[in-house]
Amino acid sequence: MSSAEAATAGPRKFRFAAGGEGNAEEGGARKFIKLAQQAEELGYDSFMIPDHLGNQVGPIAALGALAVATDKIRLGTAVLANGFRHPAVLAKDAATIDVLSGGRLELGLGAGWMREEYDKAGITYDRPGVRIEKLEETLEILDVLLRGQECNFEGKHYTITGLKGSPRPRQGPRPPICIGGGGPKMLALAAKYADIISVVPSTSKEGKLLLSGMTIEKTLERVELIRAAAGDRFDDIELNWAITTIVVTDDREQMAEMALAALDNGYPPNVDVDVKLTVEDILSSPYLAFGTYEEIADQIRNVRARTTMSYVGVFPTQMEAFAPVVDLLKGE
């Protein structure tokens, strides 16, 4: 799509992703299938599963179960840690899930970031540059195998010789690939290979979310980096983000003030308060949603207008709370 065509076509339509881990807090593995079915009933477009070795279901096996337990909702990973699986094995599993689901897979991949899991499992945790190198090689291999073609690849980390992708996925030319990232190198890599890019806040060396990265201004910087790296293919890339906190309230300004006070007191603990934000910074952040359903819907419209991001994700515990917003924005 050319820039002129994109301008004529207008903004990309909203899509909405729910998700689940199948952990005890959600009701365990049995409830997990019901959670995905509920997401389908509530009108979500996709259901995503993260990839950690801790308290959650295995994403590949879980997707196989959801492929036959749901009918229309798209199924995916947000996102697989590349270091956990060889790309040839991943291609086989992904193609199988796409066939079993009738062509509903969205394959999300990342370089892997939770070092503690690698260490506990005895899996080598490479330095960032090597993890990104491996991810790029995986993406090149998957692009061939997920088209049902023969792959011959000799890289620094992987070698594939005369392997043909099978089964042939239902989606053509292959299932869409999503890459999540917040740093410049990951976003540039995503701009080169991804069909969907999940734009995430930057993290500290300890893995905490940087508060500075959650503002609309920093988000715009990341989108512009993607635009520059993607060139002509930018208009073909769908941009995703996940709202970390949703609070339905009649007084969004007061809630923003409460959020700032909580941050000053060290809550939530997974956020590194590296800057001092204002109430307006909080209320305009793509990653925080405070207000009535209509105000939250307007905020999401504004985020799309400013950033072109249109694919909205929410966390499992917020799926029902956000459903009325999905109803308000569906089809826009």
PDB file of C-alpha atoms in Angstrom, residues 28 37 40 52 72 80 114 144 146 148 153 156 170 194 200 207 219 260 286 305 314 320-321:
ATOM      1  CA  GLY A  28      -5.943 -23.195  36.488  1.00  0.00           C
ATOM      2  CA  GLN A  37     -14.191 -19.077  25.048  1.00  0.00           C
ATOM      3  CA  GLU A  40     -14.623 -15.039  22.018  1.00  0.00           C
ATOM      4  CA  HIS A  52       7.397 -18.320  30.617  1.00  0.00           C
ATOM      5  CA  LYS A  72     -13.601 -17.735  15.409  1.00  0.00           C
ATOM      6  CA  LEU A  80       7.488 -16.762  22.573  1.00  0.00           C
ATOM      7  CA  MET A 114      13.726 -13.063  31.803  1.00  0.00           C
ATOM      8  CA  VAL A 144      10.443 -20.049   4.429  1.00  0.00           C
ATOM      9  CA  LEU A 146       5.772 -21.407   7.212  1.00  0.00           C
ATOM     10  CA  GLY A 148       5.521 -24.733   3.045  1.00  0.00           C
ATOM     11  CA  PHE A 153      19.888 -21.800   5.581  1.00  0.00           C
ATOM     12  CA  LYS A 156      25.924 -18.080  12.590  1.00  0.00           C
ATOM     13  CA  ARG A 170      -4.026 -22.630   6.125  1.00  0.00           C
ATOM     14  CA  ALA A 194       7.064  -8.416  11.317  1.00  0.00           C
ATOM     15  CA  VAL A 200       6.243  -1.941  24.567  1.00  0.00           C
ATOM     16  CA  GLY A 207      13.618  -5.903  33.819  1.00  0.00           C
ATOM     17  CA  THR A 219       5.529   5.981  22.283  1.00  0.00           C
ATOM     18  CA  LEU A 260       1.094   9.202  40.842  1.00  0.00           C
ATOM     19  CA  PRO A 286      -1.435   4.553  25.870  1.00  0.00           C
ATOM     20  CA  ALA A 305      -4.952   9.207  15.770  1.00  0.00           C
ATOM     21  CA  VAL A 314      -5.554  -6.220  27.770  1.00  0.00           C
ATOM     22  CA  GLU A 320     -14.413  -8.316  31.456  1.00  0.00           C
ATOM     23  CA  ALA A 321     -13.887  -4.737  32.682  1.00  0.00           C
TER      24      ALA A 321
END
